[in-house]
């Protein structure tokens, strides 16, 4: 439709024909001279009002085409919810589910968590590679990946939360379906992340859409926490107070020896609650994918792809990895994201065993996510007012005093809720800023490599790759450290060594990682001045290209 509106124009007026003849190379010299004179006098002559009006109208139409409606932004934002809902449910609850519901040994649970996250990290560049090789279709290049992966992702997600009636092979069951789900959700999330660059070429519109997306994604974490936590929290998971457990090295074997039949039966309601939560989340996943498909269209011109030929993945990867701004950005966010993932993965166990809030941890998690959701608009305003780099320092560092406070002060429910709300403010900044800054890096790359296009999926997929791989390593190590400290499966209480280890995992380690990440951000070169210069340079480049296209279509229309 865009191309037809440029070509199918009304017949040119005599003034337009005079100007058109002045540009045609086949006219006699006298006519050319006359045309040149008319063209040079057009700034003050009779041609000026009509031509300026026409140019202004064309420019206004172009700007209106680049603007995204609120409906478009909302539909785009809704597409980010499935990844966050499922990721939040898995991040907060999978560890405690494997240990206390599926009753796996902590060593095997650590293997599942590490391999699942590591595989998830590997699939990101793999999917990015296949996307770069995908030709454009009627639905676009990215949307088919999102649509066709959805039903299989929902099925595999449900089976992650199902306890199979197997005497052996439970570890392989969870490993298989956890890795399968991570692969399929990557087929959804990587193209969705790259879609940011395909909904508009205007940086302000992309930033606005990103703010909508981050708000919905943090709301998705609230939904994931609320659905999983409240449904599971309605059922009391029985713990074992038998002191004999604390003299046995292999806690899962001890559980079987102490009370095989009674404990299995008492967990039935808990297992059903986990499956019910998985079913509700699966339904939301499908609904969000449908809304995204119906409300968003890829705009090929937004990425200025001019050919159906897929870009070279490995050549593009080499260029991307040599781009200094990108490496420095992902290095900084690697450590800050790792800090919040450590907190996410161990917070349920910390609340249950260290703070002693066994029946309140899901509500504390909900307070964190609600606080984060409500403060996303605040951080969007802050980064627009003071710059993105300043927002990184202020937003992420604000979590440090509260992470220290939660382990230094004595266990108190009111203080814990206050700390949770304050920590949620920092979580909001950690959610918003990476996805708001990655498009700036891509713009900087496009200015330095104007002839190399179509690498958006590589930028997004490798950022997620490094983050997920590091989180897999951290979660595996943290679960193993609990095993070494003497974690007791389904114990009503844990040894002091376990409580101390949990304090280190939710306070000392995240604080150190945040400080290291903020130091690396000092090297990030794109400040507000650089970002504004890049924006102006891109606008000038596009206007030059559009002017060239306009001259060509006008000449074609006259002919």
Coordinates of C-alpha atoms in Angstrom, one line a residue:
X1 CA 0.0 0.0 0.0
X2 CA 2.9 2.4 0.7
X3 CA 4.4 1.9 -2.8
X4 CA 1.0 2.3 -4.5
X5 CA 0.4 5.6 -2.7
X6 CA 3.7 6.9 -4.0
X7 CA 3.2 5.8 -7.6
X8 CA -0.6 6.2 -8.2
X9 CA -0.7 10.0 -8.1
X10 CA -3.0 12.5 -9.7
X11 CA -2.0 13.9 -13.2
X12 CA 0.6 16.6 -12.7
X13 CA -0.4 20.2 -13.0
X14 CA 1.1 22.5 -15.6
X15 CA 3.5 23.8 -13.0
X16 CA 4.5 20.3 -12.1
X17 CA 5.0 19.5 -15.7
X18 CA 7.2 22.5 -16.2
X19 CA 9.3 21.4 -13.3
X20 CA 9.3 17.8 -14.5
X21 CA 10.5 18.9 -18.0
X22 CA 13.3 20.8 -16.4
X23 CA 14.5 17.5 -15.0
X24 CA 14.1 15.4 -18.2
X25 CA 17.4 14.9 -20.0
X26 CA 15.8 14.5 -23.5
X27 CA 14.5 18.1 -24.1
X28 CA 16.3 20.7 -26.3
X29 CA 18.8 23.0 -24.7
X30 CA 16.5 26.0 -24.8
X31 CA 13.8 24.1 -22.9
X32 CA 16.4 22.9 -20.4
X33 CA 17.6 26.5 -19.8
X34 CA 14.1 27.6 -19.3
X35 CA 13.4 24.8 -16.9
X36 CA 16.5 25.5 -15.0
X37 CA 15.6 29.2 -14.7
X38 CA 12.1 28.3 -13.5
X39 CA 13.6 25.8 -11.0
X40 CA 16.1 28.4 -9.6
X41 CA 13.3 31.0 -9.3
X42 CA 10.9 28.6 -7.6
X43 CA 12.0 29.8 -4.1
X44 CA 10.3 33.2 -4.8
X45 CA 8.2 32.6 -7.9
X46 CA 4.8 31.3 -8.7
X47 CA 5.8 27.7 -8.2
X48 CA 6.7 28.0 -4.5
X49 CA 3.3 27.7 -2.7
X50 CA 2.1 24.7 -4.6
X51 CA 5.3 22.8 -4.4
X52 CA 5.9 23.5 -0.7
X53 CA 2.3 22.5 0.0
X54 CA 2.8 19.3 -1.9
X55 CA 6.0 18.5 -0.1
X56 CA 4.6 19.3 3.3
X57 CA 1.6 17.1 2.6
X58 CA 3.8 14.3 1.5
X59 CA 6.0 14.7 4.6
X60 CA 2.9 14.8 6.9
X61 CA 1.6 11.6 5.3
X62 CA 5.0 9.9 5.8
X63 CA 5.1 11.0 9.5
X64 CA 1.5 9.7 10.0
X65 CA 2.5 6.4 8.6
X66 CA 5.4 6.1 11.0
X67 CA 3.3 6.9 14.0
X68 CA 2.0 3.9 16.0
X69 CA -1.5 4.0 17.5
X70 CA -2.1 3.2 21.1
X71 CA -3.8 0.0 20.0
X72 CA -0.8 -1.1 18.0
X73 CA 1.5 -0.4 21.0
X74 CA -0.8 -2.3 23.3
X75 CA -1.1 -5.3 21.0
X76 CA 2.7 -5.3 20.6
X77 CA 3.2 -5.1 24.3
X78 CA 0.8 -8.0 25.1
X79 CA 3.1 -10.2 23.1
X80 CA 5.8 -9.9 25.7
X81 CA 3.6 -11.3 28.5
X82 CA 3.9 -15.0 27.8
X83 CA 7.7 -15.1 28.1
X84 CA 7.6 -13.2 31.4
X85 CA 4.7 -15.1 32.9
X86 CA 6.2 -18.5 32.3
X87 CA 9.7 -17.3 33.1
X88 CA 8.6 -15.8 36.4
X89 CA 6.7 -19.0 37.4
X90 CA 9.7 -21.1 36.5
X91 CA 12.2 -18.8 38.0
X92 CA 10.5 -18.4 41.4
X93 CA 9.0 -21.8 41.8
X94 CA 10.8 -24.5 39.7
X95 CA 13.6 -25.0 42.2
X96 CA 11.4 -25.5 45.2
X97 CA 9.0 -27.6 43.1
X98 CA 11.8 -30.0 42.1
X99 CA 13.1 -30.2 45.6
X100 CA 9.9 -30.4 47.7
X101 CA 7.2 -31.6 45.3
X102 CA 8.9 -33.8 42.7
X103 CA 11.3 -34.8 45.6
X104 CA 14.5 -34.8 43.5
X105 CA 17.9 -34.8 45.1
X106 CA 19.4 -31.3 45.1
X107 CA 22.2 -32.6 43.0
X108 CA 19.9 -33.7 40.2
X109 CA 17.8 -30.6 40.6
X110 CA 20.9 -28.5 40.0
X111 CA 21.7 -30.5 36.8
X112 CA 18.1 -29.9 35.5
X113 CA 18.3 -26.2 36.3
X114 CA 21.8 -25.7 34.8
X115 CA 21.3 -27.8 31.6
X116 CA 17.9 -26.3 31.0
X117 CA 19.1 -22.7 31.3
X118 CA 22.3 -23.5 29.3
X119 CA 20.3 -25.1 26.6
X120 CA 18.0 -22.1 26.6
X121 CA 21.0 -19.9 26.1
X122 CA 22.3 -22.0 23.2
X123 CA 18.9 -21.9 21.4
X124 CA 18.9 -18.1 21.2
X125 CA 21.7 -17.7 18.7
X126 CA 20.4 -20.9 16.9
X127 CA 17.0 -19.4 16.5
X128 CA 18.6 -16.1 15.5
X129 CA 20.5 -17.9 12.8
X130 CA 17.4 -19.6 11.4
X131 CA 15.5 -16.3 11.5
X132 CA 18.2 -14.6 9.5
X133 CA 17.8 -17.3 6.9
X134 CA 14.1 -17.0 6.8
X135 CA 12.7 -15.3 3.7
X136 CA 9.9 -12.7 3.9
X137 CA 6.4 -14.1 3.6
X138 CA 3.0 -12.7 3.5
X139 CA 3.0 -12.7 7.3
X140 CA 6.5 -11.3 7.5
X141 CA 9.8 -12.8 8.6
X142 CA 9.2 -13.0 12.3
X143 CA 5.5 -13.6 12.9
X144 CA 5.4 -17.2 11.5
X145 CA 7.9 -18.2 14.2
X146 CA 5.8 -16.7 16.9
X147 CA 2.5 -18.3 15.7
X148 CA 3.7 -21.8 14.9
X149 CA 5.7 -22.3 18.1
X150 CA 2.9 -21.3 20.5
X151 CA 0.8 -24.5 20.8
X152 CA 3.8 -26.8 21.2
X153 CA 5.3 -24.5 23.8
X154 CA 2.1 -24.6 25.9
X155 CA 2.0 -28.4 25.9
X156 CA 5.6 -28.8 26.9
X157 CA 5.2 -26.1 29.7
X158 CA 2.3 -28.1 31.2
X159 CA 4.4 -31.3 31.2
X160 CA 7.2 -29.5 33.1
X161 CA 4.7 -29.2 36.1
X162 CA 3.5 -32.8 35.8
X163 CA 4.9 -35.4 38.2
X164 CA 5.1 -38.7 36.2
X165 CA 4.4 -42.0 37.9
X166 CA 7.8 -43.4 37.3
X167 CA 9.9 -45.4 39.6
X168 CA 13.0 -44.1 37.7
X169 CA 13.5 -41.7 34.9
X170 CA 12.0 -38.6 36.6
X171 CA 15.2 -36.6 36.0
X172 CA 15.2 -37.4 32.3
X173 CA 11.4 -36.4 32.1
X174 CA 12.0 -33.0 33.6
X175 CA 15.2 -32.5 31.7
X176 CA 13.5 -33.3 28.4
X177 CA 10.4 -31.2 28.7
X178 CA 12.2 -28.3 30.4
X179 CA 14.7 -28.1 27.5
X180 CA 11.9 -28.6 25.0
X181 CA 9.9 -25.7 26.5
X182 CA 12.9 -23.5 26.6
X183 CA 13.5 -24.1 22.8
X184 CA 9.9 -23.4 21.9
X185 CA 9.6 -20.3 24.0
X186 CA 12.9 -19.0 22.4
X187 CA 11.2 -19.5 19.0
X188 CA 8.6 -17.1 20.3
X189 CA 10.7 -14.6 22.2
X190 CA 13.7 -14.0 19.9
X191 CA 11.6 -12.9 16.9
X192 CA 9.3 -11.0 19.2
X193 CA 12.3 -9.0 20.6
X194 CA 13.6 -8.3 17.1
X195 CA 10.2 -7.1 16.1
X196 CA 11.0 -3.9 18.0
X197 CA 13.0 -2.8 15.0
X198 CA 10.3 -3.7 12.5
X199 CA 7.3 -1.9 13.9
X200 CA 8.6 1.6 13.2
X201 CA 11.8 3.4 12.0
X202 CA 11.2 6.3 14.4
X203 CA 13.3 6.0 17.5
X204 CA 10.8 7.8 19.7
X205 CA 8.0 5.4 18.6
X206 CA 10.2 2.4 19.3
X207 CA 11.0 3.8 22.7
X208 CA 7.4 4.4 23.4
X209 CA 6.4 0.9 22.3
X210 CA 9.2 -0.5 24.4
X211 CA 7.8 1.3 27.5
X212 CA 4.4 -0.2 26.8
X213 CA 6.0 -3.6 26.4
X214 CA 8.0 -3.3 29.6
X215 CA 4.9 -2.3 31.5
X216 CA 3.0 -5.3 30.2
X217 CA 6.0 -7.6 30.8
X218 CA 6.4 -6.5 34.4
X219 CA 2.6 -7.0 34.7
X220 CA 3.2 -10.4 33.2
X221 CA 5.6 -11.2 36.1
X222 CA 2.9 -10.1 38.5
X223 CA 0.4 -12.4 36.8
X224 CA 2.9 -15.2 36.8
X225 CA 3.7 -14.7 40.5
X226 CA 0.0 -14.2 41.4
X227 CA -1.4 -17.2 39.4
X228 CA 1.4 -19.6 40.4
X229 CA 1.7 -18.4 43.9
X230 CA -1.9 -18.0 44.9
X231 CA -3.1 -21.2 43.4
X232 CA -0.2 -23.2 44.9
X233 CA -0.4 -21.2 48.1
X234 CA -4.0 -22.3 48.7
X235 CA -2.6 -25.8 49.4
X236 CA -0.4 -26.5 52.3
X237 CA 2.7 -28.5 51.2
X238 CA 3.4 -30.9 54.1
X239 CA 6.9 -30.8 55.5
X240 CA 8.7 -33.6 57.4
X241 CA 9.7 -32.9 61.0
X242 CA 11.3 -36.3 61.6
X243 CA 14.7 -35.7 63.2
X244 CA 16.1 -38.8 61.5
X245 CA 16.3 -36.8 58.2
X246 CA 19.1 -34.7 59.6
X247 CA 21.4 -37.6 60.0
X248 CA 21.0 -38.9 56.5
X249 CA 23.1 -37.6 53.6
X250 CA 20.8 -38.3 50.7
X251 CA 17.6 -36.4 51.7
X252 CA 15.4 -37.8 48.9
X253 CA 16.3 -41.4 50.0
X254 CA 15.5 -40.4 53.5
X255 CA 12.1 -39.2 52.5
X256 CA 11.3 -42.5 50.9
X257 CA 12.5 -44.4 54.0
X258 CA 10.6 -42.3 56.5
X259 CA 7.1 -42.3 54.9
X260 CA 6.7 -43.5 51.4
X261 CA 2.9 -43.9 51.1
X262 CA 1.7 -41.2 53.4
X263 CA 4.0 -38.5 51.9
X264 CA 3.1 -39.3 48.3
X265 CA -0.6 -39.1 49.1
X266 CA -0.2 -35.8 51.0
X267 CA 1.4 -34.2 48.0
X268 CA -1.4 -35.0 45.6
X269 CA -3.2 -31.7 46.2
X270 CA 0.0 -29.8 45.9
X271 CA 0.8 -31.5 42.6
X272 CA -2.7 -30.8 41.3
X273 CA -2.4 -27.2 42.2
X274 CA 0.8 -26.8 40.2
X275 CA -0.8 -28.4 37.2
X276 CA -3.9 -26.1 37.5
X277 CA -1.6 -23.1 37.5
X278 CA 0.2 -24.4 34.5
X279 CA -3.1 -24.8 32.6
X280 CA -4.2 -21.2 33.4
X281 CA -0.8 -19.8 32.3
X282 CA -0.9 -21.9 29.1
X283 CA -4.3 -20.4 28.2
X284 CA -2.9 -16.8 28.8
X285 CA 0.1 -17.7 26.6
X286 CA -2.2 -18.6 23.6
X287 CA -4.4 -15.6 24.1
X288 CA -1.5 -13.2 24.1
X289 CA 0.0 -14.8 20.9
X290 CA -3.4 -14.3 19.1
X291 CA -3.6 -10.6 20.2
X292 CA 0.0 -10.0 18.9
X293 CA -0.8 -11.6 15.6
X294 CA -4.0 -9.7 15.0
X295 CA -2.8 -6.3 16.2
X296 CA 0.8 -6.0 14.9
X297 CA 2.2 -6.0 11.3
X298 CA 5.9 -6.1 10.4
X299 CA 6.9 -3.1 8.4
X300 CA 9.6 -4.1 6.1
X301 CA 10.6 -0.5 5.3
X302 CA 11.2 0.0 9.0
X303 CA 14.4 -2.0 8.8
X304 CA 15.1 -0.7 5.3
X305 CA 15.5 -4.2 3.9
X306 CA 15.7 -3.9 0.2
X307 CA 16.1 -7.5 -0.8
X308 CA 14.6 -10.9 -0.3
X309 CA 18.0 -12.4 0.0
X310 CA 18.7 -13.4 3.7
X311 CA 21.8 -11.8 5.2
X312 CA 24.9 -13.8 6.0
X313 CA 24.6 -14.9 9.6
X314 CA 28.2 -15.5 10.4
X315 CA 29.4 -12.4 8.6
X316 CA 26.8 -10.4 10.5
X317 CA 27.8 -12.1 13.8
X318 CA 31.4 -11.1 13.2
X319 CA 30.4 -7.5 12.6
X320 CA 28.1 -7.5 15.7
X321 CA 30.7 -8.9 18.0
X322 CA 33.3 -6.3 16.8
X323 CA 30.9 -3.5 17.7
X324 CA 32.3 -2.0 20.9
X325 CA 29.1 -0.4 22.2
X326 CA 27.2 -3.7 22.0
X327 CA 29.9 -5.7 23.9
X328 CA 30.1 -3.1 26.6
X329 CA 26.3 -2.9 27.0
X330 CA 25.8 -6.7 27.3
X331 CA 28.8 -7.0 29.7
X332 CA 27.3 -4.5 32.0
X333 CA 23.8 -6.0 31.9
X334 CA 25.2 -9.5 32.1
X335 CA 26.2 -8.9 35.7
X336 CA 23.2 -6.8 36.8
X337 CA 20.8 -9.3 35.3
X338 CA 22.7 -12.2 36.9
X339 CA 22.2 -10.5 40.3
X340 CA 18.4 -10.3 39.9
X341 CA 18.3 -13.9 38.6
X342 CA 20.1 -15.2 41.6
X343 CA 17.6 -13.3 43.8
X344 CA 14.7 -14.7 41.8
X345 CA 15.9 -18.3 41.9
X346 CA 16.5 -18.4 45.6
X347 CA 14.0 -16.0 47.1
X348 CA 11.3 -18.5 47.7
X349 CA 13.6 -20.8 49.7
X350 CA 15.0 -17.7 51.5
X351 CA 11.6 -16.6 52.6
X352 CA 10.5 -20.1 53.6
X353 CA 13.6 -21.2 55.6
X354 CA 15.7 -18.2 56.5
X355 CA 13.0 -15.7 57.2
X356 CA 10.5 -18.3 58.3
X357 CA 7.6 -17.0 56.2
X358 CA 6.5 -20.4 54.7
X359 CA 2.9 -19.3 54.0
X360 CA 3.7 -15.7 53.0
X361 CA 6.5 -15.9 50.4
X362 CA 4.1 -15.8 47.4
X363 CA 2.6 -12.6 48.7
X364 CA 6.0 -11.1 49.3
X365 CA 6.9 -11.9 45.7
X366 CA 3.7 -10.4 44.5
X367 CA 4.5 -7.1 46.4
X368 CA 7.8 -6.9 44.6
X369 CA 6.2 -7.4 41.1
X370 CA 3.3 -5.0 41.8
X371 CA 5.8 -2.3 42.9
X372 CA 7.9 -2.9 39.7
X373 CA 4.8 -2.6 37.5
X374 CA 3.6 0.6 39.0
X375 CA 7.1 2.3 38.7
X376 CA 7.8 1.4 35.0
X377 CA 6.2 4.7 33.9
X378 CA 8.4 6.6 36.4
X379 CA 11.5 5.1 34.9
X380 CA 10.4 5.8 31.4
X381 CA 10.0 9.5 32.4
X382 CA 13.3 9.4 34.2
X383 CA 15.3 8.1 31.3
X384 CA 13.6 10.6 28.9
X385 CA 14.4 13.4 31.3
X386 CA 17.9 12.5 32.5
X387 CA 19.2 10.0 30.0
X388 CA 19.4 6.2 29.9
X389 CA 22.9 5.9 31.3
X390 CA 21.9 7.9 34.4
X391 CA 18.8 5.8 34.8
X392 CA 21.0 2.7 34.9
X393 CA 23.1 4.0 37.8
X394 CA 20.2 5.4 39.8
X395 CA 17.7 2.6 39.2
X396 CA 19.8 -0.5 39.6
X397 CA 22.0 0.7 42.4
X398 CA 18.9 1.6 44.5
X399 CA 18.4 -2.1 45.2
X400 CA 21.7 -2.4 47.1
X401 CA 20.6 -1.0 50.5
X402 CA 17.5 -3.1 50.5
X403 CA 19.3 -6.3 49.7
X404 CA 21.6 -5.7 52.6
X405 CA 18.7 -4.7 54.9
X406 CA 16.7 -7.8 54.3
X407 CA 19.5 -10.0 55.8
X408 CA 20.9 -7.7 58.4
X409 CA 17.6 -6.9 60.2
X410 CA 15.9 -9.5 62.3
X411 CA 13.1 -11.4 60.6
X412 CA 10.0 -9.1 60.6
X413 CA 7.1 -9.4 58.2
X414 CA 6.3 -5.7 57.9
X415 CA 9.9 -4.8 57.3
X416 CA 10.1 -7.6 54.7
X417 CA 7.1 -6.1 52.8
X418 CA 8.7 -2.6 52.9
X419 CA 11.9 -4.0 51.5
X420 CA 10.0 -5.9 48.9
X421 CA 8.2 -2.8 47.6
X422 CA 11.4 -0.8 47.6
X423 CA 13.3 -3.6 45.7
X424 CA 10.5 -3.7 43.1
X425 CA 11.4 -0.1 42.1
X426 CA 14.9 -1.3 41.1
X427 CA 13.5 -4.4 39.4
X428 CA 11.5 -2.1 37.2
X429 CA 14.6 -0.3 36.0
X430 CA 16.4 -3.6 35.4
X431 CA 13.5 -4.7 33.2
X432 CA 13.1 -1.6 31.2
X433 CA 16.6 -0.3 30.5
X434 CA 18.3 -3.2 28.5
X435 CA 15.5 -3.4 26.0
X436 CA 15.4 0.4 25.7
X437 CA 19.1 0.7 25.1
X438 CA 19.6 -2.2 22.6
X439 CA 17.8 -0.2 19.8
X440 CA 20.3 2.7 20.4
X441 CA 23.2 0.3 19.9
X442 CA 21.6 -1.1 16.7
X443 CA 21.2 2.5 15.3
X444 CA 24.8 3.2 16.1
X445 CA 25.8 0.0 14.3
X446 CA 23.6 0.9 11.2
X447 CA 25.4 4.2 11.0
X448 CA 28.8 2.6 11.1
X449 CA 27.8 -0.2 8.7
X450 CA 25.1 1.4 6.4
X451 CA 25.5 -1.4 3.8
X452 CA 25.0 -4.3 6.3
X453 CA 21.4 -4.6 7.3
X454 CA 19.1 -7.3 8.8
X455 CA 21.2 -8.2 11.9
X456 CA 18.6 -7.2 14.5
X457 CA 17.9 -10.8 15.5
X458 CA 21.6 -11.4 16.2
X459 CA 21.8 -8.4 18.5
X460 CA 18.8 -9.5 20.6
X461 CA 19.5 -13.2 20.5
X462 CA 23.1 -13.0 21.7
X463 CA 22.3 -10.6 24.4
X464 CA 19.7 -13.1 25.7
X465 CA 22.3 -15.9 25.1
X466 CA 24.9 -14.5 27.4
X467 CA 22.4 -13.6 30.1
X468 CA 20.7 -17.0 30.1
X469 CA 23.9 -19.0 30.0
X470 CA 25.3 -17.1 33.0
X471 CA 22.0 -17.5 34.9
X472 CA 22.1 -21.3 34.2
X473 CA 25.6 -21.5 35.7
X474 CA 24.6 -19.4 38.7
X475 CA 21.5 -21.4 39.4
X476 CA 23.3 -24.7 39.0
X477 CA 26.0 -23.5 41.4
X478 CA 23.6 -22.1 43.9
X479 CA 21.6 -25.3 44.0
X480 CA 24.7 -27.3 44.4
X481 CA 25.9 -25.0 47.2
X482 CA 22.6 -25.8 49.0
X483 CA 23.3 -29.5 48.6
X484 CA 26.8 -29.1 50.1
X485 CA 25.4 -27.0 52.9
X486 CA 23.1 -29.9 53.8
X487 CA 19.7 -29.0 52.3
X488 CA 16.9 -31.4 53.5
X489 CA 14.1 -32.1 51.0
X490 CA 10.7 -31.2 52.5
X491 CA 12.2 -30.4 55.8
X492 CA 10.2 -28.1 58.0
X493 CA 13.5 -26.3 58.9
X494 CA 17.0 -26.4 57.6
X495 CA 20.5 -26.4 59.2
X496 CA 22.1 -23.1 59.9
X497 CA 24.6 -23.7 57.1
X498 CA 21.7 -23.7 54.6
X499 CA 20.2 -20.5 56.0
X500 CA 23.6 -18.8 55.8
X501 CA 24.1 -20.0 52.2
X502 CA 20.7 -18.6 51.3
X503 CA 21.7 -15.2 52.8
X504 CA 24.8 -15.1 50.6
X505 CA 22.7 -16.1 47.5
X506 CA 20.1 -13.3 47.9
X507 CA 22.3 -10.5 49.3
X508 CA 26.1 -10.7 49.2
X509 CA 26.4 -12.2 45.7
X510 CA 23.8 -10.0 44.0
X511 CA 25.3 -6.8 45.6
X512 CA 28.7 -7.7 44.3
X513 CA 27.4 -8.5 40.8
X514 CA 25.5 -5.2 40.7
X515 CA 28.6 -3.2 41.6
X516 CA 30.7 -5.0 39.0
X517 CA 28.0 -4.4 36.3
X518 CA 27.8 -0.6 37.2
X519 CA 31.6 -0.3 36.9
X520 CA 31.4 -1.8 33.4
X521 CA 28.8 0.7 32.4
X522 CA 31.3 3.4 32.8
X523 CA 32.8 2.1 29.5
X524 CA 29.5 2.3 27.6
X525 CA 30.0 5.0 25.0
X526 CA 26.5 6.0 24.0
X527 CA 25.4 8.8 26.3
X528 CA 22.6 11.2 25.6
X529 CA 24.7 13.5 23.3
X530 CA 25.9 10.6 21.2
X531 CA 22.3 9.1 21.1
X532 CA 20.9 12.5 19.8
X533 CA 23.7 12.8 17.2
X534 CA 23.0 9.3 16.0
X535 CA 19.3 10.0 15.8
X536 CA 19.8 13.2 13.7
X537 CA 22.3 11.4 11.4
X538 CA 19.8 8.6 10.8
X539 CA 17.0 11.0 10.1
X540 CA 19.2 12.9 7.6
X541 CA 20.1 9.6 5.9
X542 CA 16.5 8.5 5.6
X543 CA 15.4 11.9 4.4
X544 CA 18.1 11.8 1.7
X545 CA 17.0 8.3 0.6
X546 CA 13.3 9.3 0.7
X547 CA 14.1 12.4 -1.4
X548 CA 15.8 10.3 -4.0
X549 CA 12.9 7.9 -4.0
X550 CA 10.4 10.8 -4.4
X551 CA 12.3 12.2 -7.4
X552 CA 12.4 8.9 -9.1
X553 CA 8.6 8.2 -8.6
X554 CA 7.7 11.7 -9.7
X555 CA 9.7 11.3 -12.9
X556 CA 8.1 7.9 -13.5
X557 CA 4.6 9.4 -12.9
X558 CA 5.3 12.1 -15.5
X559 CA 6.6 9.7 -18.1

